[in-house]
Short mmCIF file of N, CA and C in Angstrom, two decimals:
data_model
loop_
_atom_site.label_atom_id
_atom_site.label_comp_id
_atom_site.label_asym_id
_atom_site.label_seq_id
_atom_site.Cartn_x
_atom_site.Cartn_y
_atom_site.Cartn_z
N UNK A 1 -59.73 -58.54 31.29
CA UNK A 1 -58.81 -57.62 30.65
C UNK A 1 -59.45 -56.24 30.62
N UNK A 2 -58.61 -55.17 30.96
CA UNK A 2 -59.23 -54.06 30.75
C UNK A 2 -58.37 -53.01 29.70
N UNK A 3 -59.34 -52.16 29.20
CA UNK A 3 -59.04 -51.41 27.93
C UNK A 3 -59.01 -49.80 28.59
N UNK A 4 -58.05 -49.13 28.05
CA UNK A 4 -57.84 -47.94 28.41
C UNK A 4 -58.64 -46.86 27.15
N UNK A 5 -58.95 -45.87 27.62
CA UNK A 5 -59.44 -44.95 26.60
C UNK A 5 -58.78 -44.33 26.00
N UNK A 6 -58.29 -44.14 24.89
CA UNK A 6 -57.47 -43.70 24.24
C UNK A 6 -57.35 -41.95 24.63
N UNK A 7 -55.94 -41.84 24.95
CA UNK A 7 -55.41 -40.31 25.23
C UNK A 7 -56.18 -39.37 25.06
N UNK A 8 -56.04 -39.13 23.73
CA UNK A 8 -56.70 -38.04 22.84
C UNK A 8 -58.13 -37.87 23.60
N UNK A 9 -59.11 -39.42 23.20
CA UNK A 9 -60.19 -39.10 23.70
C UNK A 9 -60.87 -38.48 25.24
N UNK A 10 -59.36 -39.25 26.55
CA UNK A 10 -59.75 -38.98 27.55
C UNK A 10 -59.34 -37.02 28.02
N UNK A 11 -58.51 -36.94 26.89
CA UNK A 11 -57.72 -35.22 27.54
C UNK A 11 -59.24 -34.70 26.81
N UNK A 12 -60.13 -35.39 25.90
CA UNK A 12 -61.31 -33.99 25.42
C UNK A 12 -62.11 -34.35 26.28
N UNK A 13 -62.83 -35.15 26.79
CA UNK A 13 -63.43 -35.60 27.75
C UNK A 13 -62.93 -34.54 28.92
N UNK A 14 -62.32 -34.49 30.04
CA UNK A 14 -61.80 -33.99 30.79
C UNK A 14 -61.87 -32.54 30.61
N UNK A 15 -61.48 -31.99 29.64
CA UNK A 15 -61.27 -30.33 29.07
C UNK A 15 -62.85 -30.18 28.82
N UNK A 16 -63.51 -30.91 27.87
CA UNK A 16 -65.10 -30.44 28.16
C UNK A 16 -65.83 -30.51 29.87
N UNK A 17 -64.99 -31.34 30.42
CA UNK A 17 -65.50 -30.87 32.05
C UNK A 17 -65.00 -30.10 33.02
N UNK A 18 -63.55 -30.01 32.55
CA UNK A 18 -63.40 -28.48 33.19
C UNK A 18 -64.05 -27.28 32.57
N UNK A 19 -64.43 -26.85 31.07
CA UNK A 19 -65.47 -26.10 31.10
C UNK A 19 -66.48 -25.95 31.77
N UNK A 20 -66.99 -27.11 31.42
CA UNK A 20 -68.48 -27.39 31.98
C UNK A 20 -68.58 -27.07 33.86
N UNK A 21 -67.49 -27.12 34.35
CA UNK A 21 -67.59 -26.82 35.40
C UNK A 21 -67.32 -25.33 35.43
N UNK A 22 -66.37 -24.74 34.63
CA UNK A 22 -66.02 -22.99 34.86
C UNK A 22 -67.83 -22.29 34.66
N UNK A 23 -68.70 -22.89 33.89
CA UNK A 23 -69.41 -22.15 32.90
C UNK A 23 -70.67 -22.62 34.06
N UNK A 24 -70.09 -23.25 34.48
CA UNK A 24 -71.78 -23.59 36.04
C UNK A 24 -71.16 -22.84 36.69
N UNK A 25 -70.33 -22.20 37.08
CA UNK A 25 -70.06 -21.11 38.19
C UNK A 25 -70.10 -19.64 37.60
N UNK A 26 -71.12 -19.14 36.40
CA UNK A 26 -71.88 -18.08 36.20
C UNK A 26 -72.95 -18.01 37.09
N UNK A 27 -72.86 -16.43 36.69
CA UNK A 27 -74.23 -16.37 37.78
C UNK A 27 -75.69 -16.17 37.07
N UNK A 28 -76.84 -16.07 37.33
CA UNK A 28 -77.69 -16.13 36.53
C UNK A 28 -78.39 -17.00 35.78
N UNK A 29 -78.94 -16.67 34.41
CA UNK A 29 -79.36 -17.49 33.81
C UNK A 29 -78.57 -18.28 33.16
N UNK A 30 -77.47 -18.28 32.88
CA UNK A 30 -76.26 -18.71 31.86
C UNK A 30 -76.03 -20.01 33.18
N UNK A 31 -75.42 -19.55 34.42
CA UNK A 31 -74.61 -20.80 35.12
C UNK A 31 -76.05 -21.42 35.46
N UNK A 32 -77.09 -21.74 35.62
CA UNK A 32 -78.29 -21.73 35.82
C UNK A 32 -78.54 -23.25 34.61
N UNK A 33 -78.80 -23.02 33.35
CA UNK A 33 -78.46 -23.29 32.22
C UNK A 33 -77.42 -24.35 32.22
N UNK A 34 -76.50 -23.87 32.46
CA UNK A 34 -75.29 -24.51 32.74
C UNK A 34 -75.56 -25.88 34.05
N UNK A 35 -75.54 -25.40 35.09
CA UNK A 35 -75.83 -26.62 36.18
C UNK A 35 -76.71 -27.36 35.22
N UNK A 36 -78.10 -27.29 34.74
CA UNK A 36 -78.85 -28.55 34.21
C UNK A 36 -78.08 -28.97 33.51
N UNK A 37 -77.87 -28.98 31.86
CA UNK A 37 -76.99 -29.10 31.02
C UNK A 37 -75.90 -30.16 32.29
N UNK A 38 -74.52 -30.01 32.64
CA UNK A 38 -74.01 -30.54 33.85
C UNK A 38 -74.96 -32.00 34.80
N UNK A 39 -75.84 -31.49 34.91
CA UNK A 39 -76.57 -32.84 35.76
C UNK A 39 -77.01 -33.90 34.79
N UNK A 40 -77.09 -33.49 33.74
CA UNK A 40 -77.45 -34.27 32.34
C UNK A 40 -76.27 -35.34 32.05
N UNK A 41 -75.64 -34.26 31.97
CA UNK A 41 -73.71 -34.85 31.33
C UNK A 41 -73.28 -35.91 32.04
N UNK A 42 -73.29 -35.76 33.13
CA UNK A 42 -72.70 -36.27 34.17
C UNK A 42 -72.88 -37.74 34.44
N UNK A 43 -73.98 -38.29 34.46
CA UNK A 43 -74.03 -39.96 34.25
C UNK A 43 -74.06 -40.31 32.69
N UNK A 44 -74.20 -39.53 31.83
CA UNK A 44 -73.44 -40.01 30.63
C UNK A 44 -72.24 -39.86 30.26
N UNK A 45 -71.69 -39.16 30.48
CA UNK A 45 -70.02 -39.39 30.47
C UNK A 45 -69.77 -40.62 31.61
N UNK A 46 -70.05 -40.26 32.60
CA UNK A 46 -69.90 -42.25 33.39
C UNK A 46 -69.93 -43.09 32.33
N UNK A 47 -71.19 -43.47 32.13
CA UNK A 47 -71.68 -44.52 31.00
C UNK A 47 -70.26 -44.13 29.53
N UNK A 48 -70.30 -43.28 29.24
CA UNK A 48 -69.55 -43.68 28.07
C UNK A 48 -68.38 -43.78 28.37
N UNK A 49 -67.36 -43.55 29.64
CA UNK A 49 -66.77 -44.08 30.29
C UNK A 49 -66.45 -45.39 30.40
N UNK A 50 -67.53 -45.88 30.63
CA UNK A 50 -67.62 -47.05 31.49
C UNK A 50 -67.58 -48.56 29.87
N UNK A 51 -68.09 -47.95 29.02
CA UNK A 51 -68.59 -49.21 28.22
C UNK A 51 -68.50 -48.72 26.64
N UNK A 52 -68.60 -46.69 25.92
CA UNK A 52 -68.70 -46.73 25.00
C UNK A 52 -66.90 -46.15 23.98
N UNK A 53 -66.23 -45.61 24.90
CA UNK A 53 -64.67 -45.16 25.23
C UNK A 53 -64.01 -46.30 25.48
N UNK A 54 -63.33 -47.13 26.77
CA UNK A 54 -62.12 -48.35 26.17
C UNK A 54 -62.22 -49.11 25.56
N UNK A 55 -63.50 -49.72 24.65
CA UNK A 55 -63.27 -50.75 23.37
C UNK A 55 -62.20 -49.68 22.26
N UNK A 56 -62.42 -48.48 22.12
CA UNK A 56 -61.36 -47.86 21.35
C UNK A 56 -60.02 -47.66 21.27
N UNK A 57 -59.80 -48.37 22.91
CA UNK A 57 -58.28 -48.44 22.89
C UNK A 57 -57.79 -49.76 22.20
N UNK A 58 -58.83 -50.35 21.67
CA UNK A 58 -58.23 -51.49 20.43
C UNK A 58 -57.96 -51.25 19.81
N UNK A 59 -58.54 -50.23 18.90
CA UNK A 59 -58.70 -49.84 17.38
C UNK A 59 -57.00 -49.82 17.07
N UNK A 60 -56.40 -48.90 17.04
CA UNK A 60 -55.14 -49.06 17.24
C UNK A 60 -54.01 -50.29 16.60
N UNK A 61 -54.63 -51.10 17.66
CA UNK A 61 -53.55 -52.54 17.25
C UNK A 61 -54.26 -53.54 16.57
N UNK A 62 -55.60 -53.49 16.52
CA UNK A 62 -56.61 -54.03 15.59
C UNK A 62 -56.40 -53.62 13.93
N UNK A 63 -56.01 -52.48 13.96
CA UNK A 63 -55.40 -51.93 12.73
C UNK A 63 -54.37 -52.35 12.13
N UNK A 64 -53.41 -52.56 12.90
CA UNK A 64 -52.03 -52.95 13.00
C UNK A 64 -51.91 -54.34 13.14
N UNK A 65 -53.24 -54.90 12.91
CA UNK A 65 -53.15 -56.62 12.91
C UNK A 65 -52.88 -57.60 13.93
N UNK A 66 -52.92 -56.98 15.18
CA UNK A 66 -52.30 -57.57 16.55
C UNK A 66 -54.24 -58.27 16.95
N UNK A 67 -53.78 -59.35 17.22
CA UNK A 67 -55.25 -59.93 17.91
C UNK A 67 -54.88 -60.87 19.07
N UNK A 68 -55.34 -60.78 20.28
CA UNK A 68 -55.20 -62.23 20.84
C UNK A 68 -56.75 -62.69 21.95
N UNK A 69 -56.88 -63.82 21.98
CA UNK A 69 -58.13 -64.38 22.29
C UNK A 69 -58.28 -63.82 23.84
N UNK A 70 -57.59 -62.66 24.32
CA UNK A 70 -57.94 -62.12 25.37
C UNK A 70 -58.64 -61.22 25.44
N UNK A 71 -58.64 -60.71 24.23
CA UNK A 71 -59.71 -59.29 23.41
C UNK A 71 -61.14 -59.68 23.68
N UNK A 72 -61.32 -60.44 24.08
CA UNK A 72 -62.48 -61.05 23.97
C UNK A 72 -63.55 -60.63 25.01
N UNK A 73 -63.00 -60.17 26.16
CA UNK A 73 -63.11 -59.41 27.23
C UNK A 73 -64.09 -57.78 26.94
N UNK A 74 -63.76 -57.47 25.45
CA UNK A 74 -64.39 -56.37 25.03
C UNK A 74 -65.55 -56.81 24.86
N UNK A 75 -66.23 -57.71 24.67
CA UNK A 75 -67.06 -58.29 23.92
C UNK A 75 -68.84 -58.19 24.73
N UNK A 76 -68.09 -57.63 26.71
CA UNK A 76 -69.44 -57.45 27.60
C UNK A 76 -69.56 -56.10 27.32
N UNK A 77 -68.65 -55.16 27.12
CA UNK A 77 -68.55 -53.80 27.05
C UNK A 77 -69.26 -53.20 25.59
N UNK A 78 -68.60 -53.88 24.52
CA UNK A 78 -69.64 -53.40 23.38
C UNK A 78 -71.06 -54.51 23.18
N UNK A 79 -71.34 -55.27 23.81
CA UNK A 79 -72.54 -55.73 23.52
C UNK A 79 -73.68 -54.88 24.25
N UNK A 80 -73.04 -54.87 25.89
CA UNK A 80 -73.83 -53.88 26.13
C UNK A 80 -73.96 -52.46 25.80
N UNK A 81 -72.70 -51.47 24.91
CA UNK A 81 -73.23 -50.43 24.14
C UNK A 81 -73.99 -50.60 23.34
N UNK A 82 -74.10 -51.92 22.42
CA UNK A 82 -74.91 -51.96 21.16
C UNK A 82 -76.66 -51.84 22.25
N UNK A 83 -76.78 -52.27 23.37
CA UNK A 83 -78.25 -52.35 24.16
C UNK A 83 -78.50 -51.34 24.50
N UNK A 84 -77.51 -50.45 24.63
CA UNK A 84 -77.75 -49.54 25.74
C UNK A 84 -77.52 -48.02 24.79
N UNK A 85 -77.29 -48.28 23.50
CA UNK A 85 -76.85 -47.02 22.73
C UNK A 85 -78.57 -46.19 22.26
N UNK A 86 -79.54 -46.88 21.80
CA UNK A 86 -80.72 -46.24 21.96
C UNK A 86 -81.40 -45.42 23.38
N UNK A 87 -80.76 -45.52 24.48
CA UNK A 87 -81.08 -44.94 25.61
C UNK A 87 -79.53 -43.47 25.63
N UNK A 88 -78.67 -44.26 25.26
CA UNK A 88 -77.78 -43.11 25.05
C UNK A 88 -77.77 -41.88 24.04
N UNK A 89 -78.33 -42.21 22.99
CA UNK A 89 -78.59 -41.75 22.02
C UNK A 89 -79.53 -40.64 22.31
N UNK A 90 -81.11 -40.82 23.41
CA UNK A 90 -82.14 -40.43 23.75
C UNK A 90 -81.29 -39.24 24.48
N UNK A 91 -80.50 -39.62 25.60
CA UNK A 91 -79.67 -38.83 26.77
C UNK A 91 -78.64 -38.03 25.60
N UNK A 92 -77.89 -37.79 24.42
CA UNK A 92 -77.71 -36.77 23.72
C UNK A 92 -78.76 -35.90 22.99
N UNK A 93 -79.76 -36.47 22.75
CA UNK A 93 -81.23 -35.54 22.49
C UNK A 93 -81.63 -34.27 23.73
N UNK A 94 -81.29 -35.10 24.53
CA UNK A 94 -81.77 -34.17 25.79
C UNK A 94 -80.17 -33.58 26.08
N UNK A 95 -79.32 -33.74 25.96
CA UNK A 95 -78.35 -33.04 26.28
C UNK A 95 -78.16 -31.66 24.89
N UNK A 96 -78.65 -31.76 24.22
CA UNK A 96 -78.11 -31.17 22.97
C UNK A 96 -79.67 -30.61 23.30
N UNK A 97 -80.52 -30.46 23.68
CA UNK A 97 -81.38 -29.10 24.25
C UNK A 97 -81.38 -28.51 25.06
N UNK A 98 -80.59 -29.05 25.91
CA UNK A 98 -80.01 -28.43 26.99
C UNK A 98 -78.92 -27.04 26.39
N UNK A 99 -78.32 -28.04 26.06
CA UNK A 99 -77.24 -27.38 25.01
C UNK A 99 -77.75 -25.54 24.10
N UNK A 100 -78.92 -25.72 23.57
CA UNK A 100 -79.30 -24.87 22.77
C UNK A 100 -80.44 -23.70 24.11
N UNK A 101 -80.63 -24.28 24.65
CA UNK A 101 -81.04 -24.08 25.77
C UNK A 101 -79.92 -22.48 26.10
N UNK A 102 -78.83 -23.07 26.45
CA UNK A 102 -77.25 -22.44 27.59
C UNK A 102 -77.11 -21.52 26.09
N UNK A 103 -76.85 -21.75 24.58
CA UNK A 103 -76.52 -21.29 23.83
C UNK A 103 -77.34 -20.03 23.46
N UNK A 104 -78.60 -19.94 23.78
CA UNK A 104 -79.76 -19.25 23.77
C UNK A 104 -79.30 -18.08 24.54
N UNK A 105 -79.32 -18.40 26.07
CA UNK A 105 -78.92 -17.36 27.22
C UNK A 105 -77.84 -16.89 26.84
N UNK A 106 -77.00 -17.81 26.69
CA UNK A 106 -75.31 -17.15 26.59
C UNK A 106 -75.59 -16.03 25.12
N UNK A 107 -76.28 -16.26 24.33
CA UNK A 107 -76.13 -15.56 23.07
C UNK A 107 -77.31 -13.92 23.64
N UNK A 108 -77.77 -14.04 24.26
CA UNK A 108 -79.18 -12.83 25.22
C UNK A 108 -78.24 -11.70 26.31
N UNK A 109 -77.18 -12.58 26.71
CA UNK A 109 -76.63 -11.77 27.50
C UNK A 109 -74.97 -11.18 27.06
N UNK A 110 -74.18 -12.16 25.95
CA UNK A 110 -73.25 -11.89 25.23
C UNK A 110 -71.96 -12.46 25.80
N UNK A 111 -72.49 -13.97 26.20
CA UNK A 111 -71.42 -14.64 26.35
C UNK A 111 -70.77 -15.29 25.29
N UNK A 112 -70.03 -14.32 24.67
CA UNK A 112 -69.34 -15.38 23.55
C UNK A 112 -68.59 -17.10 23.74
N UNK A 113 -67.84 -16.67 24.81
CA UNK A 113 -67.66 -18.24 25.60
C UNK A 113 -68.26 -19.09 25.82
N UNK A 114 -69.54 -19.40 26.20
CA UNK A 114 -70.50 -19.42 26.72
C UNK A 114 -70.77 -20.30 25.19
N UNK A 115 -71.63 -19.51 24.01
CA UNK A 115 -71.75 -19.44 23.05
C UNK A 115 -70.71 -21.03 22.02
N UNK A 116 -69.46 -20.66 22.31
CA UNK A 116 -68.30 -21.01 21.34
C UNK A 116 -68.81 -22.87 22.45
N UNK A 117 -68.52 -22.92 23.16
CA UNK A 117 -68.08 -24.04 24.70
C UNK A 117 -70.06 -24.64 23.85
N UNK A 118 -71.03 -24.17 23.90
CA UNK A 118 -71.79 -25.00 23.88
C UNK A 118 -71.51 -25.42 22.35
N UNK A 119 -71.19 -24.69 21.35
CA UNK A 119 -70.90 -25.15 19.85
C UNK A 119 -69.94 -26.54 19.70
N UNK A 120 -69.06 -26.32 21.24
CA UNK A 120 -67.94 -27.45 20.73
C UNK A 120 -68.37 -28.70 21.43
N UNK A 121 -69.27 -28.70 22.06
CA UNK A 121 -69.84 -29.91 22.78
C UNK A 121 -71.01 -30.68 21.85
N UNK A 122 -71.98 -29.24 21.33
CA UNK A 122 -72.77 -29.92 20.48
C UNK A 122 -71.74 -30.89 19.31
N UNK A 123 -70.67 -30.41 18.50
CA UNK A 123 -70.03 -31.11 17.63
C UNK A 123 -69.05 -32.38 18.22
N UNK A 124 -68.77 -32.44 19.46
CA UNK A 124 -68.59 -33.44 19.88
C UNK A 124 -69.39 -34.56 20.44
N UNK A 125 -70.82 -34.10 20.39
CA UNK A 125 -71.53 -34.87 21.20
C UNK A 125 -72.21 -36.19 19.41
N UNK A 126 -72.49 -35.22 18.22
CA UNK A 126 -72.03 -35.92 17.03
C UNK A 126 -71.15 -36.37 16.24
N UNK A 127 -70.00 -36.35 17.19
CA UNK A 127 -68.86 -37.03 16.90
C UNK A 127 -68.47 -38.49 17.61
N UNK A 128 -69.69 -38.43 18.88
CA UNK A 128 -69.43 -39.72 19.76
C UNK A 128 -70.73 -40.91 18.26
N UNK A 129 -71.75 -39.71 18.18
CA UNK A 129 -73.06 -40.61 17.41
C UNK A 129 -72.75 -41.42 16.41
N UNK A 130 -71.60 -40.25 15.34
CA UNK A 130 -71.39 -40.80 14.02
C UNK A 130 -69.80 -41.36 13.88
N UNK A 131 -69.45 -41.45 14.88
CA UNK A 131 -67.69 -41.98 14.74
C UNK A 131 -67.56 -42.96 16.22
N UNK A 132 -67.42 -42.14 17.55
CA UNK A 132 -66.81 -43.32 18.22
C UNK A 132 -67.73 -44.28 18.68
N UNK A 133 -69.03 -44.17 18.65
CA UNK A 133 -70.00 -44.68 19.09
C UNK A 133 -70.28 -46.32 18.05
N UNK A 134 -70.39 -46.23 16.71
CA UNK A 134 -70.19 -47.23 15.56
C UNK A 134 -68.86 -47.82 15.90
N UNK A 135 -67.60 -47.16 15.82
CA UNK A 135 -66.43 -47.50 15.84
C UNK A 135 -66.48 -48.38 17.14
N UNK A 136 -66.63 -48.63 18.59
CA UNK A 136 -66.79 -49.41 19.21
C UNK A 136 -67.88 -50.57 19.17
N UNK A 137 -68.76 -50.70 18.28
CA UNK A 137 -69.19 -51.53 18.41
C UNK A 137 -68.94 -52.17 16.88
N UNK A 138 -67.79 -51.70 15.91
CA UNK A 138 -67.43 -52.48 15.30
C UNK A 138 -66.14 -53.06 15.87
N UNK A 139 -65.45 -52.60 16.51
CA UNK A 139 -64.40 -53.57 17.53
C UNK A 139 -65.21 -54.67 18.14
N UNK A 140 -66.28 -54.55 18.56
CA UNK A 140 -66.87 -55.36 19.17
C UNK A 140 -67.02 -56.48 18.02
N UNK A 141 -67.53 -56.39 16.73
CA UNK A 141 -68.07 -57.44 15.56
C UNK A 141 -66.67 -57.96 15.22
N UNK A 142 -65.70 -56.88 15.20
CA UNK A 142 -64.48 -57.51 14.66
C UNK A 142 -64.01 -58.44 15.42
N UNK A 143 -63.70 -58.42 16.52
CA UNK A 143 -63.14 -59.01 17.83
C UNK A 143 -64.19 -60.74 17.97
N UNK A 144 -64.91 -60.38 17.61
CA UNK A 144 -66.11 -61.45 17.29
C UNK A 144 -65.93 -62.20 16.45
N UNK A 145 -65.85 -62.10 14.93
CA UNK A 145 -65.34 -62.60 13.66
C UNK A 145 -63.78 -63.39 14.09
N UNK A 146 -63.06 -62.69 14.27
CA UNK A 146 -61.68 -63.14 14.61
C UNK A 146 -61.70 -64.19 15.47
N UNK A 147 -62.45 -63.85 16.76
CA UNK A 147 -62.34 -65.24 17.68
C UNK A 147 -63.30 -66.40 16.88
N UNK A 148 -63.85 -66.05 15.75
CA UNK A 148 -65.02 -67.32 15.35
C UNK A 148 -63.90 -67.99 14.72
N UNK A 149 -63.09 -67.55 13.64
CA UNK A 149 -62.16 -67.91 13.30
C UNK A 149 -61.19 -68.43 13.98
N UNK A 150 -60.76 -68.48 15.03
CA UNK A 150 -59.64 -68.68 15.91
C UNK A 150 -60.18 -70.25 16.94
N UNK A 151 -60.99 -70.42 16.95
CA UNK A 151 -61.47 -71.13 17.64
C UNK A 151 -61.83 -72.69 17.11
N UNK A 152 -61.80 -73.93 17.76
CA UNK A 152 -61.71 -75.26 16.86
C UNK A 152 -63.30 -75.30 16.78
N UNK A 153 -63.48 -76.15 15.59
CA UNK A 153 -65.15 -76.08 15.42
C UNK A 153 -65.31 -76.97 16.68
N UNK A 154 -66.62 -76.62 16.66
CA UNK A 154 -67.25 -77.97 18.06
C UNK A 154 -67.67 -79.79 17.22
N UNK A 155 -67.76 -79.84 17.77
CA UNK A 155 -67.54 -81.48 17.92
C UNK A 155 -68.99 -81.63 18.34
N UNK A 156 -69.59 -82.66 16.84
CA UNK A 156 -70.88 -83.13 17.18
C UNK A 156 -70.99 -84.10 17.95
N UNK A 157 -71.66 -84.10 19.10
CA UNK A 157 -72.22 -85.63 20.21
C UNK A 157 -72.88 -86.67 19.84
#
């Protein structure tokens, strides 16, 4: 079964990379800045793509009380975020100096854009840490609990 990323999340996703792409085609130290920052991003948005984004397209009907033992399917996707979130976690450390890094230049040469674009990434990049990042791997516990429940006990041999 596969899980879609919820709207909202995939149109900010997307809009932080069409920035991220306008703001690497400066010239200088700023797009400079920018490309690293960019080479950073780039297999982590894959990755959160890939495993820390569609367990959230549960949340939703998980809310709304809808469960069925096909959900269960989430269960490779957030186990491996719960393994793989201390290495992700590391890769927003380094992205968020990167970050202050581009914010530095952009603020030396008077890119207010520049400036505003790294502010809204840094606050989204602690918005994946302290909200969607937990939030998928409590779909994951929930989805867990429910099927423990759902399921006939086993049968001693």
């Amino acid at each position: 079964m596969r899980y879609e990323i919820p709207l909202p999340l995939r149109q900010e996703h997307e809009q932080l990379h069409a920035e991220l792409r306008r703001v690497t085609r400066a010239e200088g130290e700023v797009g400079e800045a920018a490309r690293h920052l960019a080479r950073l991003m780039h297999p982590h948005f894959v990755k959160e793509d890939e495993i820390a984004l569609p367990p959230l397209g549960l949340l939703e009907g998980l809310a709304a009380g809808q469960f069925d033992a096909g959900m269960a399917a989430v269960l490779s996707l957030t186990d491996r975020l719960r393994a793989e979130l201390p290495a992700m976690l590391a890769e927003h450390r380094s992205i968020v100096a990167a970050l202050d890094r581009l914010e530095d230049v952009a603020r030396r040469v008077g890119r207010d854009d520049v400036i505003a674009f790294a502010r809204a990434l840094r606050l989204h990049a602690a918005t994946e840490e302290q909200v969607m990042y937990p939030a998928a791997i409590l779909v994951g516990g929930f989805v867990r609990q429910r099927l423990a429940l759902t399921e006939p006990p086993a049968v001693a041999a």
